[in-house]
Amino acid sequence: MKNLCAIIASLFFTVALHAADAKKILYDTKAKGDEQIKAALEQAQKENKNVILKFGANWCGWCHKLSDMFKSNADVAKVLGENYIVVLIDVDKGNNADLVKKYGEPTRHGLPVLVVLDKAGKPLHTQDTGKLEEGNHHDPAKVLAFLNEWKPSKS
């Protein structure tokens, strides 16, 4: 009975954590993705950076995990900051469906999915982020390898 109580308590704790994560607002559900991309490309051209479109939704736990890693891992944050402009594109409830179509239905890989654009807006690569996972998290080494592979040449 004692073990059953511990299991039930653990399950309630896990559900509470997921509910708290689901309430965090990561994606702007009212933002127009095309406008976000236009602004990011203008900045990318000025700073000689590429753009990463991160398609996702506020309910997506893996979207939150990847965003958290982008900020909390010093090596990842450094490579991102020096080489990329990151744009969060909300795709919940059909939002930005035109952009999903424009970029070749990247959400077929699940969420989140990353699309790398050069500073002119040309799509360079679509990354299934499941391939960057290790167990219950994203592997920093895999994320860094991806970021280093697609960063712009600094000439």
Coordinates of N, CA, C and O in Angstrom, one line a residue:
M1 N 0.8 -1.2 0.0 CA 0.0 0.0 0.0 C 0.9 1.3 0.0 O 0.6 2.2 -0.7
K2 N 2.0 1.2 0.8 CA 2.9 2.3 0.8 C 3.4 2.6 -0.5 O 3.5 3.8 -0.9
N3 N 3.8 1.6 -1.3 CA 4.4 1.8 -2.7 C 3.3 2.4 -3.6 O 3.6 3.2 -4.4
L4 N 2.1 1.9 -3.5 CA 1.0 2.4 -4.3 C 0.8 3.9 -4.0 O 0.6 4.7 -5.0
C5 N 0.8 4.3 -2.8 CA 0.7 5.7 -2.5 C 1.8 6.6 -3.1 O 1.6 7.7 -3.6
A6 N 3.0 6.0 -3.0 CA 4.2 6.7 -3.6 C 4.1 6.9 -5.1 O 4.3 7.9 -5.7
I7 N 3.6 5.8 -5.7 CA 3.4 5.9 -7.2 C 2.3 6.9 -7.5 O 2.5 7.7 -8.5
I8 N 1.2 6.9 -6.8 CA 0.1 7.8 -7.1 C 0.6 9.3 -6.9 O 0.4 10.2 -7.7
A9 N 1.3 9.5 -5.8 CA 1.9 10.8 -5.5 C 2.8 11.3 -6.6 O 2.8 12.4 -7.1
S10 N 3.6 10.4 -7.1 CA 4.6 10.7 -8.2 C 3.8 11.0 -9.4 O 4.2 12.0 -10.2
L11 N 2.8 10.3 -9.7 CA 2.0 10.6 -10.9 C 1.3 12.0 -10.8 O 1.3 12.7 -11.8
F12 N 0.7 12.3 -9.7 CA 0.1 13.6 -9.5 C 1.2 14.7 -9.7 O 0.9 15.7 -10.3
F13 N 2.4 14.5 -9.1 CA 3.4 15.5 -9.2 C 3.8 15.7 -10.7 O 4.0 16.8 -11.2
T14 N 3.9 14.6 -11.5 CA 4.3 14.7 -12.9 C 3.2 15.4 -13.7 O 3.5 16.3 -14.5
V15 N 2.0 15.1 -13.4 CA 0.9 15.8 -14.1 C 0.9 17.2 -13.8 O 0.7 18.1 -14.6
A16 N 1.1 17.6 -12.5 CA 1.2 19.0 -12.1 C 2.3 19.7 -12.8 O 2.1 20.9 -13.2
L17 N 3.4 19.1 -12.9 CA 4.6 19.7 -13.6 C 4.2 20.0 -15.1 O 4.5 21.0 -15.6
H18 N 3.6 19.0 -15.8 CA 3.2 19.1 -17.2 C 2.2 20.2 -17.3 O 2.2 21.0 -18.3
A19 N 1.3 20.3 -16.4 CA 0.2 21.3 -16.5 C 0.9 22.7 -16.3 O 0.5 23.7 -17.0
A20 N 1.8 22.8 -15.4 CA 2.5 24.1 -15.2 C 3.3 24.5 -16.5 O 3.2 25.6 -16.9
D21 N 4.0 23.5 -17.1 CA 4.7 23.8 -18.4 C 3.7 24.2 -19.5 O 4.0 25.1 -20.2
A22 N 2.5 23.6 -19.5 CA 1.6 23.9 -20.6 C 1.1 25.3 -20.4 O 0.7 25.9 -21.4
K23 N 1.1 25.9 -19.2 CA 0.6 27.2 -19.0 C 1.6 28.3 -19.4 O 1.3 29.5 -19.5
K24 N 2.9 27.9 -19.5 CA 3.9 28.9 -19.9 C 3.6 29.3 -21.4 O 3.3 28.5 -22.2
I25 N 3.7 30.6 -21.6 CA 3.5 31.1 -22.9 C 4.8 31.3 -23.6 O 5.7 32.1 -23.2
L26 N 5.1 30.5 -24.6 CA 6.3 30.6 -25.4 C 6.0 31.2 -26.7 O 6.8 32.1 -27.2
Y27 N 5.0 30.7 -27.4 CA 4.6 31.2 -28.7 C 3.5 32.2 -28.7 O 2.6 32.1 -27.9
D28 N 3.7 33.3 -29.4 CA 2.6 34.3 -29.6 C 1.6 33.8 -30.5 O 1.8 33.8 -31.8
T29 N 0.4 33.4 -30.0 CA -0.6 32.8 -30.9 C -1.3 33.9 -31.8 O -2.0 33.5 -32.7
K30 N -1.0 35.1 -31.5 CA -1.6 36.2 -32.4 C -0.7 36.7 -33.4 O -1.0 37.4 -34.3
A31 N 0.6 36.3 -33.3 CA 1.6 36.8 -34.2 C 1.4 36.3 -35.6 O 1.1 35.1 -35.8
K32 N 1.7 37.1 -36.6 CA 1.7 36.7 -38.0 C 3.1 36.3 -38.4 O 4.0 37.1 -38.4
G33 N 3.2 35.0 -38.6 CA 4.6 34.4 -38.9 C 5.3 35.1 -40.0 O 6.5 35.3 -40.0
D34 N 4.6 35.5 -41.1 CA 5.3 36.2 -42.2 C 5.9 37.5 -41.8 O 7.0 37.8 -42.2
E35 N 5.2 38.2 -40.9 CA 5.7 39.5 -40.4 C 6.9 39.2 -39.5 O 7.9 40.0 -39.5
Q36 N 6.9 38.2 -38.7 CA 8.0 37.8 -37.8 C 9.2 37.5 -38.7 O 10.3 37.9 -38.3
I37 N 9.0 36.7 -39.7 CA 10.1 36.3 -40.6 C 10.7 37.5 -41.3 O 11.9 37.6 -41.4
K38 N 9.9 38.4 -41.8 CA 10.4 39.6 -42.5 C 11.3 40.4 -41.6 O 12.4 40.8 -42.0
A39 N 10.8 40.6 -40.3 CA 11.7 41.4 -39.4 C 13.0 40.6 -39.1 O 14.0 41.2 -39.0
A40 N 12.9 39.3 -38.9 CA 14.1 38.5 -38.6 C 15.1 38.6 -39.8 O 16.3 38.7 -39.6
L41 N 14.6 38.5 -41.0 CA 15.5 38.5 -42.2 C 16.1 39.9 -42.3 O 17.3 40.0 -42.7
E42 N 15.4 41.0 -42.0 CA 16.0 42.3 -42.0 C 17.2 42.4 -41.0 O 18.3 42.9 -41.3
Q43 N 17.0 41.9 -39.8 CA 18.0 41.8 -38.8 C 19.2 40.9 -39.2 O 20.3 41.3 -39.1
A44 N 18.8 39.8 -39.8 CA 19.9 38.8 -40.2 C 20.8 39.4 -41.3 O 22.0 39.2 -41.3
Q45 N 20.2 40.2 -42.2 CA 21.0 40.8 -43.3 C 22.0 41.8 -42.7 O 23.1 41.9 -43.1
K46 N 21.5 42.6 -41.7 CA 22.4 43.6 -41.1 C 23.5 42.9 -40.3 O 24.6 43.5 -40.2
E47 N 23.2 41.8 -39.7 CA 24.2 41.1 -38.8 C 24.9 39.9 -39.3 O 25.6 39.2 -38.6
N48 N 24.6 39.6 -40.6 CA 25.2 38.5 -41.3 C 24.9 37.2 -40.5 O 25.9 36.4 -40.1
K49 N 23.7 36.9 -40.3 CA 23.2 35.7 -39.5 C 22.2 35.0 -40.4 O 21.6 35.5 -41.3
N50 N 22.0 33.7 -40.0 CA 20.9 32.9 -40.6 C 19.8 33.0 -39.6 O 19.9 33.5 -38.5
V51 N 18.6 32.5 -40.1 CA 17.4 32.6 -39.3 C 17.0 31.1 -39.1 O 17.0 30.3 -40.0
I52 N 16.5 30.9 -37.8 CA 15.9 29.6 -37.5 C 14.5 29.8 -37.2 O 14.1 30.6 -36.3
L53 N 13.6 29.2 -38.0 CA 12.2 29.2 -37.7 C 11.9 27.9 -36.8 O 12.2 26.8 -37.2
K54 N 11.4 28.2 -35.7 CA 11.1 27.1 -34.7 C 9.5 27.0 -34.7 O 8.9 27.7 -34.0
F55 N 9.0 26.0 -35.5 CA 7.6 25.8 -35.5 C 7.2 25.0 -34.3 O 7.8 23.9 -34.0
G56 N 6.2 25.4 -33.6 CA 5.7 24.7 -32.4 C 4.4 25.3 -31.9 O 3.7 26.0 -32.6
A57 N 4.1 25.0 -30.6 CA 2.9 25.4 -30.0 C 3.1 25.4 -28.4 O 4.0 24.8 -27.9
N58 N 2.3 26.2 -27.8 CA 2.5 26.4 -26.3 C 2.3 25.1 -25.5 O 2.8 24.9 -24.5
W59 N 1.5 24.2 -26.0 CA 1.2 23.0 -25.3 C 2.3 21.9 -25.5 O 2.3 20.9 -24.8
C60 N 3.2 22.2 -26.4 CA 4.3 21.2 -26.8 C 5.4 21.2 -25.7 O 6.2 22.2 -25.7
G61 N 5.5 20.1 -25.0 CA 6.5 20.0 -23.9 C 7.9 20.1 -24.5 O 8.8 20.7 -24.0
W62 N 8.1 19.4 -25.7 CA 9.5 19.4 -26.3 C 9.8 20.8 -26.8 O 11.0 21.1 -26.9
C63 N 8.8 21.6 -27.2 CA 9.1 22.9 -27.7 C 9.7 23.7 -26.5 O 10.7 24.5 -26.7
H64 N 9.1 23.6 -25.3 CA 9.6 24.3 -24.1 C 11.0 23.8 -23.8 O 11.9 24.6 -23.4
K65 N 11.2 22.5 -23.8 CA 12.5 21.9 -23.5 C 13.6 22.5 -24.4 O 14.7 22.8 -23.9
L66 N 13.3 22.5 -25.7 CA 14.3 23.0 -26.6 C 14.6 24.5 -26.4 O 15.8 24.9 -26.4
S67 N 13.5 25.3 -26.2 CA 13.7 26.7 -25.9 C 14.5 26.9 -24.6 O 15.4 27.8 -24.6
D68 N 14.2 26.1 -23.6 CA 15.0 26.2 -22.3 C 16.5 25.9 -22.6 O 17.3 26.6 -22.0
M69 N 16.7 24.9 -23.4 CA 18.1 24.5 -23.6 C 18.8 25.7 -24.4 O 20.0 26.0 -24.2
F70 N 18.1 26.3 -25.4 CA 18.7 27.3 -26.1 C 19.2 28.5 -25.2 O 20.1 29.1 -25.5
K71 N 18.5 28.7 -24.1 CA 18.8 29.7 -23.2 C 19.8 29.3 -22.1 O 20.7 30.0 -21.7
S72 N 19.6 28.1 -21.6 CA 20.4 27.6 -20.4 C 21.7 27.0 -20.6 O 22.6 27.1 -19.8
N73 N 21.9 26.4 -21.8 CA 23.2 25.8 -22.1 C 24.1 26.9 -22.7 O 23.8 27.5 -23.8
A74 N 25.2 27.2 -22.0 CA 26.0 28.4 -22.4 C 26.6 28.2 -23.8 O 26.7 29.2 -24.6
D75 N 27.0 27.0 -24.2 CA 27.6 26.8 -25.5 C 26.6 27.0 -26.6 O 26.8 27.6 -27.6
V76 N 25.4 26.4 -26.4 CA 24.3 26.5 -27.4 C 23.9 28.0 -27.5 O 23.8 28.5 -28.6
A77 N 23.7 28.7 -26.4 CA 23.3 30.1 -26.4 C 24.3 30.9 -27.1 O 23.9 31.8 -27.9
K78 N 25.6 30.7 -26.9 CA 26.6 31.4 -27.6 C 26.6 31.3 -29.1 O 26.6 32.2 -29.9
V79 N 26.5 30.0 -29.6 CA 26.5 29.8 -31.0 C 25.2 30.4 -31.6 O 25.2 31.0 -32.7
L80 N 24.1 30.2 -30.9 CA 22.8 30.8 -31.4 C 23.0 32.3 -31.5 O 22.6 32.9 -32.5
G81 N 23.4 33.0 -30.4 CA 23.5 34.4 -30.4 C 24.5 35.0 -31.5 O 24.2 36.1 -32.0
E82 N 25.5 34.3 -31.7 CA 26.5 34.8 -32.7 C 26.1 34.5 -34.2 O 26.6 35.2 -35.0
N83 N 25.2 33.6 -34.4 CA 25.0 33.1 -35.8 C 23.5 33.1 -36.3 O 23.3 33.0 -37.4
Y84 N 22.6 33.2 -35.3 CA 21.2 33.1 -35.7 C 20.2 34.1 -35.1 O 20.5 34.6 -34.0
I85 N 19.1 34.3 -35.8 CA 18.0 35.0 -35.3 C 16.9 33.8 -35.2 O 16.6 33.2 -36.2
V86 N 16.4 33.6 -34.0 CA 15.4 32.6 -33.8 C 14.0 33.2 -33.8 O 13.7 34.2 -33.1
V87 N 13.1 32.6 -34.6 CA 11.7 33.0 -34.7 C 10.8 31.9 -34.3 O 10.9 30.8 -34.9
L88 N 10.0 32.1 -33.3 CA 9.0 31.1 -32.9 C 7.7 31.3 -33.6 O 7.0 32.3 -33.5
I89 N 7.4 30.3 -34.4 CA 6.2 30.3 -35.3 C 5.1 29.4 -34.7 O 5.3 28.1 -34.6
D90 N 4.0 29.9 -34.2 CA 3.0 29.2 -33.6 C 2.2 28.5 -34.7 O 1.7 29.1 -35.7
V91 N 2.0 27.2 -34.5 CA 1.2 26.4 -35.5 C 0.0 25.7 -34.9 O -0.6 24.8 -35.5
D92 N -0.4 26.1 -33.7 CA -1.5 25.5 -33.0 C -2.8 25.9 -33.7 O -2.9 27.0 -34.1
K93 N -3.7 25.0 -33.8 CA -5.0 25.2 -34.3 C -5.0 25.8 -35.7 O -5.8 26.7 -36.0
G94 N -4.0 25.4 -36.5 CA -3.9 25.9 -37.9 C -3.3 27.2 -38.1 O -3.2 27.7 -39.2
N95 N -2.8 27.8 -37.0 CA -2.1 29.1 -37.1 C -0.9 29.0 -38.1 O -0.2 28.0 -38.1
N96 N -0.7 30.0 -38.9 CA 0.4 30.1 -39.8 C 0.5 28.9 -40.8 O 1.5 28.5 -41.2
A97 N -0.7 28.3 -41.1 CA -0.8 27.2 -42.0 C -0.1 27.5 -43.4 O 0.5 26.6 -44.0
D98 N -0.2 28.8 -43.8 CA 0.4 29.2 -45.1 C 1.9 29.0 -45.0 O 2.5 28.6 -46.0
L99 N 2.5 29.3 -43.9 CA 3.9 29.2 -43.7 C 4.4 27.7 -43.7 O 5.4 27.3 -44.2
V100 N 3.5 26.9 -43.0 CA 3.8 25.5 -42.9 C 3.9 24.9 -44.4 O 4.8 24.2 -44.7
K101 N 2.9 25.3 -45.2 CA 2.9 24.9 -46.6 C 4.1 25.4 -47.3 O 4.7 24.7 -48.1
K102 N 4.3 26.7 -47.2 CA 5.4 27.4 -47.9 C 6.8 26.7 -47.7 O 7.6 26.6 -48.6
Y103 N 7.0 26.2 -46.4 CA 8.3 25.6 -46.1 C 8.3 24.1 -46.2 O 9.1 23.4 -45.5
G104 N 7.4 23.6 -47.0 CA 7.4 22.1 -47.3 C 6.8 21.2 -46.2 O 7.2 20.1 -46.1
E105 N 5.8 21.7 -45.5 CA 5.2 20.9 -44.5 C 6.2 20.3 -43.4 O 6.1 19.1 -43.1
P106 N 7.0 21.2 -42.8 CA 8.0 20.7 -41.9 C 7.4 20.0 -40.7 O 8.0 19.2 -40.0
T107 N 6.2 20.4 -40.3 CA 5.5 19.8 -39.1 C 5.2 18.4 -39.3 O 4.8 17.7 -38.3
R108 N 5.4 17.8 -40.4 CA 5.2 16.3 -40.6 C 6.2 15.6 -39.7 O 5.9 14.4 -39.4
H109 N 7.3 16.2 -39.3 CA 8.2 15.6 -38.4 C 7.8 15.7 -37.0 O 8.4 15.1 -36.1
G110 N 6.7 16.4 -36.7 CA 6.3 16.6 -35.3 C 6.7 18.0 -34.8 O 7.2 18.8 -35.6
L111 N 6.6 18.3 -33.6 CA 7.0 19.6 -33.0 C 7.9 19.4 -31.9 O 7.8 18.4 -31.1
P112 N 8.9 20.3 -31.7 CA 9.2 21.4 -32.6 C 9.9 20.9 -33.8 O 10.5 19.8 -33.8
V113 N 9.9 21.7 -34.8 CA 10.7 21.4 -36.0 C 11.4 22.7 -36.4 O 10.9 23.8 -36.2
L114 N 12.6 22.6 -36.8 CA 13.4 23.8 -37.1 C 13.7 23.9 -38.6 O 14.0 22.9 -39.3
V115 N 13.5 25.1 -39.2 CA 13.8 25.4 -40.6 C 14.9 26.5 -40.6 O 14.7 27.6 -40.0
V116 N 16.0 26.2 -41.2 CA 17.1 27.2 -41.3 C 17.0 28.0 -42.6 O 16.9 27.3 -43.7
L117 N 17.0 29.3 -42.5 CA 17.0 30.1 -43.7 C 18.3 30.9 -43.7 O 18.8 31.3 -42.7
D118 N 18.8 31.2 -44.9 CA 19.9 32.1 -45.0 C 19.4 33.5 -44.9 O 18.2 33.7 -44.8
K119 N 20.3 34.5 -44.9 CA 19.9 35.9 -44.6 C 19.0 36.4 -45.7 O 18.3 37.4 -45.5
A120 N 19.0 35.8 -46.9 CA 18.1 36.2 -48.0 C 16.7 35.6 -47.9 O 15.8 35.9 -48.7
G121 N 16.6 34.6 -47.0 CA 15.3 33.9 -46.8 C 15.2 32.6 -47.5 O 14.2 31.9 -47.5
K122 N 16.3 32.1 -48.1 CA 16.3 30.8 -48.8 C 16.4 29.7 -47.8 O 17.3 29.7 -46.9
P123 N 15.5 28.7 -47.9 CA 15.5 27.6 -46.9 C 16.8 26.8 -47.2 O 17.1 26.4 -48.4
L124 N 17.5 26.5 -46.1 CA 18.8 25.7 -46.3 C 18.6 24.3 -45.8 O 19.2 23.3 -46.3
H125 N 17.7 24.1 -44.7 CA 17.6 22.8 -44.1 C 16.4 22.8 -43.1 O 16.1 23.7 -42.5
T126 N 15.8 21.6 -43.1 CA 14.7 21.3 -42.2 C 15.2 20.3 -41.2 O 15.7 19.2 -41.6
Q127 N 15.1 20.6 -39.9 CA 15.6 19.6 -38.9 C 14.5 19.0 -38.0 O 13.8 19.8 -37.3
D128 N 14.4 17.7 -38.1 CA 13.5 17.0 -37.2 C 14.2 17.0 -35.9 O 15.3 16.4 -35.7
T129 N 13.7 17.7 -34.9 CA 14.3 17.8 -33.6 C 14.3 16.5 -32.8 O 15.1 16.4 -31.8
G130 N 13.5 15.5 -33.2 CA 13.6 14.2 -32.6 C 15.0 13.6 -32.7 O 15.4 12.9 -31.8
K131 N 15.7 13.9 -33.8 CA 17.0 13.4 -34.0 C 18.0 14.1 -33.1 O 19.2 13.7 -33.1
L132 N 17.6 15.2 -32.4 CA 18.5 15.9 -31.5 C 18.3 15.5 -30.1 O 18.9 16.0 -29.2
E133 N 17.4 14.6 -29.9 CA 17.0 14.1 -28.5 C 17.9 13.0 -28.1 O 18.4 12.2 -28.8
E134 N 18.0 12.9 -26.7 CA 18.6 11.8 -26.1 C 17.8 11.5 -24.8 O 17.8 12.4 -23.9
G135 N 17.1 10.5 -24.8 CA 16.2 10.2 -23.6 C 15.1 11.2 -23.5 O 14.4 11.5 -24.5
N136 N 15.0 11.9 -22.4 CA 14.0 12.8 -22.1 C 14.4 14.3 -22.3 O 13.8 15.2 -21.7
H137 N 15.5 14.5 -23.1 CA 16.0 15.9 -23.3 C 16.7 16.0 -24.6 O 16.9 15.0 -25.3
H138 N 17.0 17.2 -25.0 CA 17.8 17.4 -26.2 C 19.2 17.3 -25.8 O 19.6 17.8 -24.8
D139 N 20.0 16.6 -26.6 CA 21.4 16.4 -26.4 C 22.2 17.6 -26.8 O 22.2 18.0 -28.0
P140 N 22.8 18.3 -25.9 CA 23.6 19.6 -26.3 C 24.6 19.3 -27.4 O 24.8 20.2 -28.2
A141 N 25.3 18.2 -27.4 CA 26.3 17.9 -28.4 C 25.6 17.8 -29.8 O 26.1 18.3 -30.8
K142 N 24.4 17.2 -29.9 CA 23.7 17.1 -31.1 C 23.2 18.4 -31.6 O 23.2 18.8 -32.8
V143 N 22.7 19.2 -30.7 CA 22.2 20.6 -31.0 C 23.3 21.4 -31.5 O 23.2 22.1 -32.5
L144 N 24.5 21.4 -30.8 CA 25.6 22.2 -31.2 C 26.1 21.7 -32.6 O 26.5 22.6 -33.5
A145 N 26.1 20.5 -32.9 CA 26.6 20.0 -34.2 C 25.6 20.5 -35.3 O 26.1 21.0 -36.3
F146 N 24.3 20.5 -35.0 CA 23.4 21.0 -36.0 C 23.6 22.5 -36.2 O 23.7 23.0 -37.3
L147 N 23.7 23.3 -35.1 CA 23.9 24.7 -35.2 C 25.2 25.1 -35.9 O 25.3 26.0 -36.8
N148 N 26.3 24.4 -35.6 CA 27.6 24.6 -36.3 C 27.5 24.3 -37.8 O 28.2 24.9 -38.6
E149 N 26.8 23.2 -38.1 CA 26.7 22.8 -39.5 C 26.0 23.9 -40.4 O 26.4 24.1 -41.5
W150 N 25.0 24.6 -39.8 CA 24.2 25.5 -40.6 C 24.4 27.0 -40.4 O 23.7 27.8 -40.9
K151 N 25.4 27.3 -39.6 CA 25.7 28.7 -39.3 C 26.3 29.4 -40.6 O 26.9 28.7 -41.4
P152 N 26.1 30.7 -40.7 CA 26.6 31.3 -41.9 C 28.1 31.4 -41.9 O 28.7 31.4 -40.9
S153 N 28.7 31.5 -43.1 CA 30.1 31.7 -43.2 C 30.4 33.2 -42.9 O 29.7 34.1 -43.3
K154 N 31.3 33.4 -42.1 CA 31.7 34.8 -41.7 C 32.9 35.3 -42.5 O 34.0 35.0 -42.2
S155 N 32.6 35.9 -43.6 CA 33.6 36.4 -44.5 C 33.8 37.9 -44.4 O 33.1 38.6 -43.8

